[in-house]
Amino acid sequence: MAEPTFRAPKGTRDILPPESGRRRAALHAFSEQAELAGFGEIMSPMFEDLGVFKRLGESTDVVTKEMFDFFDKGDPPQHLALRPELTASVCRGFAEHRPTPPWKVWYEGPQFRYEQPQAGRYRQFHQLGVETLGTDDPQADVDVIALGWNFFASLGLRQVTLLLNSLGDPTCRPEYLEALRGHLTDNASSLSSQSKVTLERNPLRVLDSKRNEDAEIIAAAPLMVDYLTDESRDHFDAVRAGLEQLGIAYELSPRLVRGLDYYTRTTFEFAADALATAQNAVGGGGRYDGLVEDLGGPATPGIGFALGLDRILLACDAEAVFPIPEPVTKVFVVDVTGGSHALDVCNTLRAAGIGADRSYGGRSMKAQMKVADRSGAPFAAIIGEDEVAGGEVTLRDLRGDTGQHRVALDNLVATISRLLG
RNA sequence: GUGGGCGUAGCUCAGUUGGUUAGAGCGCCUGGUUGUGGUCCAGGAGGUCGGGGGUUCGAAUCCCCUCGUUCACCCCA
């Protein structure tokens, strides 16, 4: 294959029609549900001061080695980074604008991480998310989780598992970390070399390891849930009760830790069981009760999630649900008199809200009919010398067996509206 | 960052032990008598066989390097 001069950068891709229409439909479904649940959209910058993301944690790979960072042309230059996620931006925005809590926002957009691409993993990927800041009511957690759950269901996905855990709070976590570190250190000689390194940085992360040699030690490790303070325990129980009240099935996953260090208490992940790849997490989130304060704002609790649109659509493919939407073109105008009548007719139909398209370049009727067929439009409006003379078009049913008949130009919009029901 | 698979027309792929102008299907274009698609038929366009170097009389086919892609580790959505 002759190499094109340029191609989309590694880990990025062009989303072409009609697949792009499917993504837009998914985005629309999400925004609609978020708005119904009282969330308003936040549109934040694609890049931020690097410091905003550094607050995500010094031991997270997202921060330490996956950042697309650069310096601007200022004097002195500012160290900026393309956003690797949006929770930090939302919290920065909260700290900056001080909206009245509770502040409920949703977002969608591309995020960037400098990683090796693989199945379901891209350097530019699209996330949908919500954040509720300013309340630590466990029912806010439930509302957030339910929104994600219902969104998956609305797409038709059935094989999604909600994994739930609590990562404790600043009071009980240190005690647990000490116990965990003790256990892992005692068994360090059997741990994989990578996990030994991870143990130094952040023992919690060792629980994430998929390496066989670590499995036994991880299975025997102490669990956070056994160390929760009464307060965190009560919160966790209330979240579980709320989910049960709404009939949302969840699976307790006591070793679920998340890749960002800011999480506290409620932590969850949506796993797409239909995906056979290593990346089957289609969404994840939790509480981050200290993040706003870290970013210079008032102490503010928060809960939210981010869903990966790219993976969600892969999961839809795997479950054969949420197909590409029907084409918008309802009438394909075939004009064999040169094309200027198609110009008028298309313009009229479009003004009336009826999707209309045509071909260009004065092609033969046969060629134009072929394009009409391919367009998916249910009707072709044919214009030849006869029709022009009579102020009419020939309306042909391309999908059914109604045949074709002449329609006066003045009645075209009404006729098609009636036929489309 | 580490390791494996793969790179032949727009797409999916054939290319026999290295041997003449590199093939198929789909898609695309043009026709099949004067204005009609989805079926059928006939033509046609389109490839420096990812790139570079080497071995050879001769390489898509063998060797080396490189780039791209893909999967996995890591990490995460």
Tab-separated table of C-alpha atoms (C1' of nucleotides) in Angstrom:
chain	number	residue	atom	x	y	z
A	1	MET	CA	0.000	0.000	0.000
A	2	ALA	CA	1.358	3.386	-0.904
A	3	GLU	CA	1.831	5.317	2.297
A	4	PRO	CA	-0.116	8.560	2.420
A	5	THR	CA	1.971	11.623	3.163
A	6	PHE	CA	0.267	12.159	6.477
A	7	ARG	CA	-1.803	9.987	8.706
A	8	ALA	CA	-3.653	10.517	11.964
A	9	PRO	CA	-1.105	10.538	14.791
A	10	LYS	CA	-0.463	7.356	16.715
A	11	GLY	CA	-3.334	6.509	18.990
A	12	THR	CA	-5.736	8.910	17.284
A	13	ARG	CA	-8.209	8.252	14.512
A	14	ASP	CA	-10.789	9.831	12.300
A	15	ILE	CA	-14.358	8.925	13.095
A	16	LEU	CA	-16.097	8.932	9.724
A	17	PRO	CA	-19.775	8.860	8.888
A	18	PRO	CA	-21.910	6.940	9.498
A	19	GLU	CA	-20.081	5.830	12.666
A	20	SER	CA	-19.786	9.451	13.725
A	21	GLY	CA	-23.581	9.685	13.725
A	22	ARG	CA	-23.738	6.830	16.160
A	23	ARG	CA	-21.357	8.561	18.515
A	24	ARG	CA	-23.389	11.720	18.329
A	25	ALA	CA	-26.518	9.746	19.143
A	26	ALA	CA	-24.807	8.263	22.187
A	27	LEU	CA	-23.662	11.693	23.317
A	28	HIS	CA	-27.177	12.981	22.869
A	29	ALA	CA	-28.632	10.154	24.935
A	30	PHE	CA	-26.159	10.901	27.690
A	31	SER	CA	-26.685	14.639	27.786
A	32	GLU	CA	-30.422	14.191	27.838
A	33	GLN	CA	-30.318	11.864	30.833
A	34	ALA	CA	-27.817	14.031	32.677
A	35	GLU	CA	-29.992	17.101	32.187
A	36	LEU	CA	-33.055	15.185	33.369
A	37	ALA	CA	-31.121	14.349	36.533
A	38	GLY	CA	-30.374	17.998	37.201
A	39	PHE	CA	-26.865	18.249	35.805
A	40	GLY	CA	-25.806	21.198	33.661
A	41	GLU	CA	-23.027	21.033	31.132
A	42	ILE	CA	-19.576	22.364	31.909
A	43	MET	CA	-17.349	23.167	28.967
A	44	SER	CA	-13.832	23.467	30.209
A	45	PRO	CA	-10.559	24.007	28.379
A	46	MET	CA	-8.808	21.250	26.508
A	47	PHE	CA	-5.578	22.115	28.314
A	48	GLU	CA	-4.705	23.399	31.749
A	49	ASP	CA	-1.705	24.448	33.741
A	50	LEU	CA	0.265	21.286	34.365
A	51	GLY	CA	-0.130	21.876	38.090
A	52	VAL	CA	-3.859	21.183	37.910
A	53	PHE	CA	-3.189	17.619	36.849
A	54	LYS	CA	-0.242	17.104	39.145
A	55	ARG	CA	-2.731	17.249	41.985
A	56	LEU	CA	-4.116	13.954	40.741
A	57	GLY	CA	-1.274	12.273	42.550
A	58	GLU	CA	2.432	11.832	42.274
A	59	SER	CA	2.162	8.075	42.083
A	60	THR	CA	-0.286	7.893	39.182
A	61	ASP	CA	1.069	6.997	35.781
A	62	VAL	CA	-1.439	9.357	34.217
A	63	VAL	CA	0.510	12.187	35.792
A	64	THR	CA	4.051	10.896	35.838
A	65	LYS	CA	4.450	9.490	32.361
A	66	GLU	CA	1.322	9.813	30.260
A	67	MET	CA	0.936	13.570	30.044
A	68	PHE	CA	0.940	15.470	26.774
A	69	ASP	CA	2.647	18.538	28.193
A	70	PHE	CA	4.192	21.542	26.499
A	71	PHE	CA	5.296	25.125	27.078
A	72	ASP	CA	3.470	28.064	25.552
A	73	LYS	CA	5.093	31.113	23.976
A	74	GLY	CA	4.733	33.328	27.046
A	75	ASP	CA	7.542	35.018	28.912
A	76	PRO	CA	8.078	33.213	31.100
A	77	PRO	CA	6.547	30.235	29.315
A	78	GLN	CA	3.690	28.470	31.049
A	79	HIS	CA	3.890	24.724	31.457
A	80	LEU	CA	0.600	23.372	30.107
A	81	ALA	CA	-0.819	19.927	29.470
A	82	LEU	CA	-3.634	18.472	27.413
A	83	ARG	CA	-6.206	17.188	29.862
A	84	PRO	CA	-5.804	13.486	30.675
A	85	GLU	CA	-9.188	13.494	32.444
A	86	LEU	CA	-11.778	16.048	33.447
A	87	THR	CA	-12.376	15.733	37.154
A	88	ALA	CA	-9.380	17.927	37.923
A	89	SER	CA	-10.604	20.617	35.530
A	90	VAL	CA	-14.047	20.560	37.100
A	91	CYS	CA	-12.573	20.938	40.553
A	92	ARG	CA	-10.301	23.720	39.354
A	93	GLY	CA	-13.400	25.378	37.925
A	94	PHE	CA	-15.209	24.990	41.208
A	95	ALA	CA	-12.337	26.496	43.131
A	96	GLU	CA	-12.161	29.345	40.621
A	97	HIS	CA	-15.848	30.250	40.352
A	98	ARG	CA	-17.168	29.157	43.745
A	99	PRO	CA	-20.644	28.153	42.566
A	100	THR	CA	-23.292	27.463	45.172
A	101	PRO	CA	-23.185	23.837	46.210
A	102	PRO	CA	-24.333	21.315	45.457
A	103	TRP	CA	-22.901	21.867	42.011
A	104	LYS	CA	-23.934	19.215	39.502
A	105	VAL	CA	-22.241	19.256	36.125
A	106	TRP	CA	-21.835	16.897	33.203
A	107	TYR	CA	-19.275	16.973	30.453
A	108	GLU	CA	-18.132	15.247	27.312
A	109	GLY	CA	-15.074	15.599	25.210
A	110	PRO	CA	-11.707	14.222	24.193
A	111	GLN	CA	-8.981	13.490	26.710
A	112	PHE	CA	-5.347	12.775	25.998
A	113	ARG	CA	-2.878	10.329	27.435
A	114	TYR	CA	0.487	9.433	26.008
A	115	GLU	CA	0.223	5.641	26.169
A	116	GLN	CA	0.893	2.722	23.887
A	117	PRO	CA	-2.363	2.201	22.028
A	118	GLN	CA	-4.048	-1.170	22.090
A	119	ALA	CA	-7.546	-2.617	21.991
A	120	GLY	CA	-9.904	-0.027	23.454
A	121	ARG	CA	-7.070	2.285	24.382
A	122	TYR	CA	-6.286	5.447	22.479
A	123	ARG	CA	-4.120	8.499	22.982
A	124	GLN	CA	-7.108	10.663	22.246
A	125	PHE	CA	-10.245	9.166	23.690
A	126	HIS	CA	-13.689	10.479	24.434
A	127	GLN	CA	-15.198	10.587	27.883
A	128	LEU	CA	-18.634	11.413	29.209
A	129	GLY	CA	-18.944	12.240	32.846
A	130	VAL	CA	-20.698	13.926	35.720
A	131	GLU	CA	-19.526	15.439	38.978
A	132	THR	CA	-21.513	16.465	42.041
A	133	LEU	CA	-19.566	18.812	44.285
A	134	GLY	CA	-20.440	20.142	47.683
A	135	THR	CA	-22.278	17.278	49.304
A	136	ASP	CA	-21.227	14.002	50.804
A	137	ASP	CA	-24.780	12.686	51.102
A	138	PRO	CA	-24.554	9.010	50.103
A	139	GLN	CA	-27.712	9.486	48.057
A	140	ALA	CA	-25.710	11.780	45.809
A	141	ASP	CA	-23.408	8.819	45.228
A	142	VAL	CA	-26.401	6.670	44.403
A	143	ASP	CA	-27.804	9.263	41.993
A	144	VAL	CA	-24.497	9.455	40.176
A	145	ILE	CA	-24.081	5.705	39.902
A	146	ALA	CA	-27.697	5.284	38.826
A	147	LEU	CA	-27.219	7.805	36.033
A	148	GLY	CA	-24.350	5.792	34.618
A	149	TRP	CA	-26.212	2.549	35.062
A	150	ASN	CA	-29.317	3.864	33.319
A	151	PHE	CA	-27.270	5.282	30.490
A	152	PHE	CA	-25.777	1.890	29.716
A	153	ALA	CA	-29.217	0.352	29.848
A	154	SER	CA	-30.622	2.995	27.504
A	155	LEU	CA	-28.060	2.040	24.885
A	156	GLY	CA	-29.265	-1.528	25.138
A	157	LEU	CA	-26.207	-2.878	26.930
A	158	ARG	CA	-27.060	-5.779	29.179
A	159	GLN	CA	-23.685	-7.232	30.068
A	160	VAL	CA	-22.388	-4.492	32.300
A	161	THR	CA	-21.284	-5.239	35.835
A	162	LEU	CA	-21.138	-2.583	38.498
A	163	LEU	CA	-18.159	-3.155	40.787
A	164	LEU	CA	-18.324	-1.356	44.114
A	165	ASN	CA	-15.840	-0.697	46.865
A	166	SER	CA	-14.948	1.807	49.543
A	167	LEU	CA	-11.432	3.147	49.816
A	168	GLY	CA	-11.990	4.633	53.240
A	169	ASP	CA	-11.187	8.103	54.453
A	170	PRO	CA	-8.103	9.965	55.712
A	171	THR	CA	-8.682	8.565	59.176
A	172	CYS	CA	-8.824	4.881	58.401
A	173	ARG	CA	-6.857	4.647	55.170
A	174	PRO	CA	-3.412	5.170	56.749
A	175	GLU	CA	-4.048	2.371	59.175
A	176	TYR	CA	-5.108	0.080	56.371
A	177	LEU	CA	-2.170	1.089	54.195
A	178	GLU	CA	0.158	0.203	57.014
A	179	ALA	CA	-1.418	-3.228	57.348
A	180	LEU	CA	-1.312	-3.742	53.587
A	181	ARG	CA	2.256	-2.577	53.283
A	182	GLY	CA	3.195	-4.907	56.122
A	183	HIS	CA	1.584	-7.859	54.414
A	184	LEU	CA	3.160	-7.113	51.063
A	185	THR	CA	6.561	-6.402	52.537
A	186	ASP	CA	6.487	-9.672	54.457
A	187	ASN	CA	5.855	-11.464	51.196
A	188	ALA	CA	7.953	-9.212	48.983
A	189	SER	CA	10.319	-11.998	48.042
A	190	SER	CA	7.503	-13.741	46.155
A	191	LEU	CA	6.150	-10.602	44.492
A	192	SER	CA	6.871	-9.800	40.867
A	193	SER	CA	9.651	-7.313	40.320
A	194	GLN	CA	7.164	-4.760	38.993
A	195	SER	CA	4.993	-5.093	42.064
A	196	LYS	CA	7.984	-4.555	44.313
A	197	VAL	CA	8.494	-1.224	42.632
A	198	THR	CA	4.803	-0.422	42.910
A	199	LEU	CA	4.897	-1.323	46.582
A	200	GLU	CA	7.411	1.442	47.205
A	201	ARG	CA	5.298	4.019	45.397
A	202	ASN	CA	1.798	3.049	46.397
A	203	PRO	CA	0.976	-0.285	48.024
A	204	LEU	CA	-2.702	0.081	47.120
A	205	ARG	CA	-1.819	-0.295	43.483
A	206	VAL	CA	-0.282	-3.702	43.967
A	207	LEU	CA	-3.859	-4.956	44.345
A	208	ASP	CA	-4.312	-4.052	40.666
A	209	SER	CA	-1.639	-6.425	39.426
A	210	LYS	CA	-2.754	-9.073	36.972
A	211	ARG	CA	0.495	-11.017	37.196
A	212	ASN	CA	0.105	-14.613	38.246
A	213	GLU	CA	2.958	-14.621	40.722
A	214	ASP	CA	1.198	-11.858	42.671
A	215	ALA	CA	-2.234	-13.448	42.769
A	216	GLU	CA	-1.806	-15.523	45.894
A	217	ILE	CA	-0.331	-12.719	47.953
A	218	ILE	CA	-3.029	-10.315	46.801
A	219	ALA	CA	-5.748	-12.792	47.664
A	220	ALA	CA	-4.393	-13.040	51.198
A	221	ALA	CA	-3.965	-9.288	51.631
A	222	PRO	CA	-5.995	-7.396	54.215
A	223	LEU	CA	-9.071	-5.616	52.868
A	224	MET	CA	-9.936	-1.945	53.189
A	225	VAL	CA	-13.518	-2.748	54.091
A	226	ASP	CA	-12.314	-4.364	57.308
A	227	TYR	CA	-10.644	-1.143	58.374
A	228	LEU	CA	-13.366	1.411	57.666
A	229	THR	CA	-14.247	3.926	60.352
A	230	ASP	CA	-17.837	3.882	61.562
A	231	GLU	CA	-18.505	6.981	59.502
A	232	SER	CA	-17.151	5.514	56.280
A	233	ARG	CA	-18.843	2.242	57.014
A	234	ASP	CA	-22.195	3.997	57.448
A	235	HIS	CA	-21.675	5.900	54.218
A	236	PHE	CA	-20.854	2.739	52.323
A	237	ASP	CA	-23.880	0.947	53.771
A	238	ALA	CA	-26.127	3.845	52.799
A	239	VAL	CA	-24.843	3.768	49.238
A	240	ARG	CA	-25.479	0.046	49.042
A	241	ALA	CA	-28.970	0.485	50.477
A	242	GLY	CA	-29.728	3.175	47.915
A	243	LEU	CA	-28.584	1.015	45.026
A	244	GLU	CA	-30.677	-1.853	46.299
A	245	GLN	CA	-33.665	0.461	46.648
A	246	LEU	CA	-33.346	1.337	42.973
A	247	GLY	CA	-32.836	-2.258	41.970
A	248	ILE	CA	-29.322	-1.703	40.690
A	249	ALA	CA	-27.267	-4.864	40.902
A	250	TYR	CA	-23.701	-4.459	42.084
A	251	GLU	CA	-20.830	-6.669	42.952
A	252	LEU	CA	-18.677	-5.905	45.960
A	253	SER	CA	-15.119	-5.737	44.795
A	254	PRO	CA	-12.965	-5.274	47.884
A	255	ARG	CA	-9.734	-5.112	45.880
A	256	LEU	CA	-10.989	-2.506	43.433
A	257	VAL	CA	-8.570	0.406	43.562
A	258	ARG	CA	-8.603	3.123	40.977
A	259	GLY	CA	-5.809	4.607	39.000
A	260	LEU	CA	-6.146	8.112	40.275
A	261	ASP	CA	-4.935	8.753	43.796
A	262	TYR	CA	-7.628	11.206	44.757
A	263	TYR	CA	-10.387	8.707	45.428
A	264	THR	CA	-11.861	8.339	48.898
A	265	ARG	CA	-14.744	6.267	50.224
A	266	THR	CA	-17.114	5.210	47.424
A	267	THR	CA	-15.299	3.776	44.428
A	268	PHE	CA	-16.873	1.986	41.503
A	269	GLU	CA	-16.267	0.709	38.044
A	270	PHE	CA	-18.489	-0.407	35.182
A	271	ALA	CA	-17.100	-3.493	33.448
A	272	ALA	CA	-18.353	-4.548	30.039
A	273	ASP	CA	-18.384	-8.316	30.186
A	274	ALA	CA	-18.950	-8.582	26.441
A	275	LEU	CA	-15.521	-7.143	25.750
A	276	ALA	CA	-12.938	-9.877	25.435
A	277	THR	CA	-10.044	-7.433	25.520
A	278	ALA	CA	-7.907	-6.455	28.467
A	279	GLN	CA	-9.591	-3.066	28.588
A	280	ASN	CA	-13.127	-3.882	29.611
A	281	ALA	CA	-13.697	-1.000	32.006
A	282	VAL	CA	-16.222	1.234	30.277
A	283	GLY	CA	-16.473	3.640	33.154
A	284	GLY	CA	-15.324	4.364	36.627
A	285	GLY	CA	-15.578	6.871	39.376
A	286	GLY	CA	-15.920	7.586	43.010
A	287	ARG	CA	-15.571	10.159	45.759
A	288	TYR	CA	-12.746	12.629	45.900
A	289	ASP	CA	-13.420	14.563	49.038
A	290	GLY	CA	-10.066	16.320	49.106
A	291	LEU	CA	-9.453	17.318	45.524
A	292	VAL	CA	-11.066	20.770	45.458
A	293	GLU	CA	-9.079	21.757	48.528
A	294	ASP	CA	-5.890	20.492	46.899
A	295	LEU	CA	-6.612	22.838	44.016
A	296	GLY	CA	-6.878	25.841	46.271
A	297	GLY	CA	-10.612	25.834	46.894
A	298	PRO	CA	-12.626	25.353	50.062
A	299	ALA	CA	-12.843	21.868	51.536
A	300	THR	CA	-15.521	20.351	49.316
A	301	PRO	CA	-16.613	16.750	48.942
A	302	GLY	CA	-17.253	15.426	45.463
A	303	ILE	CA	-18.460	12.366	43.610
A	304	GLY	CA	-18.458	11.626	39.922
A	305	PHE	CA	-17.688	9.241	37.130
A	306	ALA	CA	-16.179	9.164	33.677
A	307	LEU	CA	-17.335	6.809	30.955
A	308	GLY	CA	-15.219	5.887	27.966
A	309	LEU	CA	-17.287	6.418	24.847
A	310	ASP	CA	-14.894	4.538	22.557
A	311	ARG	CA	-15.059	1.424	24.695
A	312	ILE	CA	-18.799	1.758	25.231
A	313	LEU	CA	-19.337	1.613	21.475
A	314	LEU	CA	-17.006	-1.378	21.232
A	315	ALA	CA	-19.152	-3.032	23.887
A	316	CYS	CA	-22.268	-2.133	21.878
A	317	ASP	CA	-20.684	-3.831	18.877
A	318	ALA	CA	-19.906	-6.890	20.974
A	319	GLU	CA	-23.510	-7.067	22.170
A	320	ALA	CA	-24.887	-6.069	18.766
A	321	VAL	CA	-26.913	-3.220	20.230
A	322	PHE	CA	-27.204	0.522	19.574
A	323	PRO	CA	-26.898	0.420	15.798
A	324	ILE	CA	-25.961	3.263	13.511
A	325	PRO	CA	-28.920	5.643	13.286
A	326	GLU	CA	-31.172	5.796	10.230
A	327	PRO	CA	-30.010	8.179	7.528
A	328	VAL	CA	-31.472	11.661	7.772
A	329	THR	CA	-31.948	12.013	4.034
A	330	LYS	CA	-35.611	11.369	3.257
A	331	VAL	CA	-35.755	12.554	-0.317
A	332	PHE	CA	-33.062	12.203	-2.943
A	333	VAL	CA	-33.645	14.656	-5.728
A	334	VAL	CA	-32.768	13.362	-9.175
A	335	ASP	CA	-32.573	16.188	-11.689
A	336	VAL	CA	-31.687	15.332	-15.271
A	337	THR	CA	-32.256	18.839	-16.591
A	338	GLY	CA	-28.949	20.202	-15.341
A	339	GLY	CA	-29.396	20.455	-11.606
A	340	SER	CA	-30.775	23.918	-10.966
A	341	HIS	CA	-34.233	22.546	-10.186
A	342	ALA	CA	-32.691	20.190	-7.645
A	343	LEU	CA	-31.177	23.281	-6.058
A	344	ASP	CA	-34.646	24.745	-5.516
A	345	VAL	CA	-36.371	21.560	-4.463
A	346	CYS	CA	-33.678	20.587	-1.962
A	347	ASN	CA	-33.725	24.058	-0.508
A	348	THR	CA	-37.510	23.957	-0.073
A	349	LEU	CA	-37.520	20.499	1.481
A	350	ARG	CA	-34.716	21.340	3.874
A	351	ALA	CA	-36.460	24.531	4.942
A	352	ALA	CA	-39.458	22.378	5.818
A	353	GLY	CA	-37.269	20.111	7.939
A	354	ILE	CA	-37.171	17.273	5.449
A	355	GLY	CA	-33.722	15.803	4.820
A	356	ALA	CA	-32.928	16.198	1.139
A	357	ASP	CA	-29.864	15.463	-0.934
A	358	ARG	CA	-28.892	15.309	-4.589
A	359	SER	CA	-25.972	14.460	-6.796
A	360	TYR	CA	-23.681	16.851	-8.601
A	361	GLY	CA	-22.105	17.104	-11.974
A	362	GLY	CA	-25.087	16.420	-14.191
A	363	ARG	CA	-24.814	12.641	-14.185
A	364	SER	CA	-27.135	10.286	-16.030
A	365	MET	CA	-30.445	9.306	-14.504
A	366	LYS	CA	-29.225	5.793	-13.964
A	367	ALA	CA	-26.191	7.042	-12.073
A	368	GLN	CA	-28.288	9.443	-10.012
A	369	MET	CA	-30.767	6.703	-9.148
A	370	LYS	CA	-27.924	4.535	-7.935
A	371	VAL	CA	-26.752	7.265	-5.631
A	372	ALA	CA	-30.340	7.810	-4.495
A	373	ASP	CA	-30.553	4.152	-3.573
A	374	ARG	CA	-27.261	4.219	-1.702
A	375	SER	CA	-28.276	7.300	0.253
A	376	GLY	CA	-30.854	5.271	2.122
A	377	ALA	CA	-33.537	7.837	1.380
A	378	PRO	CA	-37.022	6.337	1.201
A	379	PHE	CA	-38.024	8.549	-1.719
A	380	ALA	CA	-36.579	9.853	-4.930
A	381	ALA	CA	-37.976	13.034	-6.447
A	382	ILE	CA	-37.316	12.850	-10.164
A	383	ILE	CA	-37.181	15.968	-12.281
A	384	GLY	CA	-37.018	15.828	-16.084
A	385	GLU	CA	-38.233	18.038	-18.883
A	386	ASP	CA	-41.809	16.761	-18.535
A	387	GLU	CA	-41.973	17.504	-14.834
A	388	VAL	CA	-40.482	20.947	-15.315
A	389	ALA	CA	-43.077	21.747	-17.961
A	390	GLY	CA	-45.903	20.724	-15.646
A	391	GLY	CA	-44.503	22.282	-12.470
A	392	GLU	CA	-44.292	18.822	-10.952
A	393	VAL	CA	-41.889	16.165	-9.750
A	394	THR	CA	-42.153	12.397	-9.984
A	395	LEU	CA	-42.079	10.968	-6.494
A	396	ARG	CA	-40.785	7.417	-6.421
A	397	ASP	CA	-40.972	5.053	-3.463
A	398	LEU	CA	-37.548	3.458	-3.170
A	399	ARG	CA	-38.247	1.149	-0.254
A	400	GLY	CA	-41.802	-0.061	-0.642
A	401	ASP	CA	-43.919	-1.053	-3.582
A	402	THR	CA	-45.999	2.089	-3.938
A	403	GLY	CA	-44.432	2.849	-7.281
A	404	GLN	CA	-44.239	6.430	-8.427
A	405	HIS	CA	-46.574	9.284	-9.178
A	406	ARG	CA	-46.520	12.927	-10.172
A	407	VAL	CA	-46.816	15.547	-7.460
A	408	ALA	CA	-47.225	19.273	-7.988
A	409	LEU	CA	-44.268	21.224	-6.666
A	410	ASP	CA	-46.607	23.197	-4.413
A	411	ASN	CA	-47.808	19.991	-2.766
A	412	LEU	CA	-44.429	18.290	-2.451
A	413	VAL	CA	-43.693	19.176	1.163
A	414	ALA	CA	-47.202	18.272	2.307
A	415	THR	CA	-47.198	15.019	0.363
A	416	ILE	CA	-43.867	13.867	1.706
A	417	SER	CA	-44.748	14.866	5.241
A	418	ARG	CA	-47.879	12.744	4.960
A	419	LEU	CA	-46.000	9.776	3.498
A	420	LEU	CA	-43.329	9.942	6.187
A	421	GLY	CA	-46.111	9.898	8.757
B	1	G	C1'	9.003	1.829	28.305
B	2	U	C1'	9.038	-4.006	27.323
B	3	G	C1'	7.519	-8.315	24.316
B	4	G	C1'	4.704	-11.083	20.242
B	5	G	C1'	1.660	-10.962	15.419
B	6	C	C1'	0.963	-8.448	10.867
B	7	G	C1'	2.122	-4.948	6.607
B	8	U	C1'	0.076	-6.902	-1.687
B	9	A	C1'	-5.559	-2.166	-5.208
B	10	G	C1'	-10.483	2.231	-1.254
B	11	C	C1'	-11.920	-2.642	1.809
B	12	U	C1'	-11.183	-8.185	2.766
B	13	C	C1'	-7.530	-11.207	0.959
B	14	A	C1'	-4.898	-14.989	-3.076
B	15	G	C1'	-0.031	-15.047	-4.869
B	16	U	C1'	2.507	-22.105	-5.961
B	17	U	C1'	10.132	-24.606	-4.294
B	18	G	C1'	12.356	-16.458	-5.877
B	19	G	C1'	11.201	-16.580	-12.764
B	20	U	C1'	7.844	-13.138	-18.149
B	21	U	C1'	3.005	-6.963	-18.631
B	22	A	C1'	1.064	-8.747	-9.837
B	23	G	C1'	-4.592	-11.385	-9.246
B	24	A	C1'	-9.818	-12.263	-7.047
B	25	G	C1'	-14.207	-10.692	-4.442
B	26	C	C1'	-16.571	-6.330	-2.694
B	27	G	C1'	-16.728	-1.103	-3.641
B	28	C	C1'	-16.240	2.780	-7.456
B	29	C	C1'	-16.923	4.589	-12.805
B	30	U	C1'	-19.178	3.794	-17.860
B	31	G	C1'	-22.414	1.115	-20.844
B	32	G	C1'	-26.636	-2.807	-21.853
B	33	U	C1'	-31.154	2.145	-27.894
B	34	U	C1'	-34.239	7.471	-26.962
B	35	G	C1'	-35.938	9.567	-18.751
B	36	U	C1'	-35.463	5.088	-13.523
B	37	G	C1'	-32.074	2.423	-8.321
B	38	G	C1'	-31.897	-2.123	-5.438
B	39	U	C1'	-30.928	-8.341	-9.391
B	40	C	C1'	-28.121	-9.634	-13.887
B	41	C	C1'	-24.396	-8.924	-18.026
B	42	A	C1'	-20.124	-6.374	-20.410
B	43	G	C1'	-16.216	-3.062	-20.164
B	44	G	C1'	-12.997	0.375	-17.193
B	45	A	C1'	-10.158	3.137	-13.562
B	46	G	C1'	-7.105	2.013	-9.400
B	47	G	C1'	-1.087	-1.026	-6.767
B	48	U	C1'	6.683	1.995	-7.504
B	49	C	C1'	3.614	-5.474	-3.363
B	50	G	C1'	4.983	0.062	3.880
B	51	G	C1'	10.174	2.351	3.152
B	52	G	C1'	15.624	1.649	2.697
B	53	G	C1'	19.700	-1.590	2.011
B	54	G	C1'	21.586	-6.514	0.799
B	55	U	C1'	21.831	-11.675	-1.614
B	56	U	C1'	20.712	-13.172	-6.874
B	57	C	C1'	21.013	-13.364	-13.901
B	58	G	C1'	16.182	-12.311	-11.604
B	59	A	C1'	12.678	-10.765	-5.169
B	60	A	C1'	5.891	-9.406	-3.380
B	61	U	C1'	8.530	-14.137	-2.258
B	62	C	C1'	15.257	-14.919	1.220
B	63	C	C1'	18.439	-11.668	4.931
B	64	C	C1'	19.232	-6.930	7.746
B	65	C	C1'	17.498	-2.154	9.267
B	66	U	C1'	13.499	1.130	9.675
B	67	C	C1'	8.498	2.890	9.866
B	68	G	C1'	3.494	1.789	10.536
B	69	U	C1'	-0.197	-1.219	12.625
B	70	U	C1'	-2.131	-4.638	16.066
B	71	C	C1'	-2.303	-7.535	20.661
B	72	A	C1'	-0.368	-8.169	25.561
B	73	C	C1'	2.392	-6.351	29.966
B	74	C	C1'	2.185	-1.658	32.462
B	75	C	C1'	-1.778	1.698	33.175
B	76	C	C1'	-6.606	3.117	32.545
B	77	A	C1'	-11.993	4.957	30.074
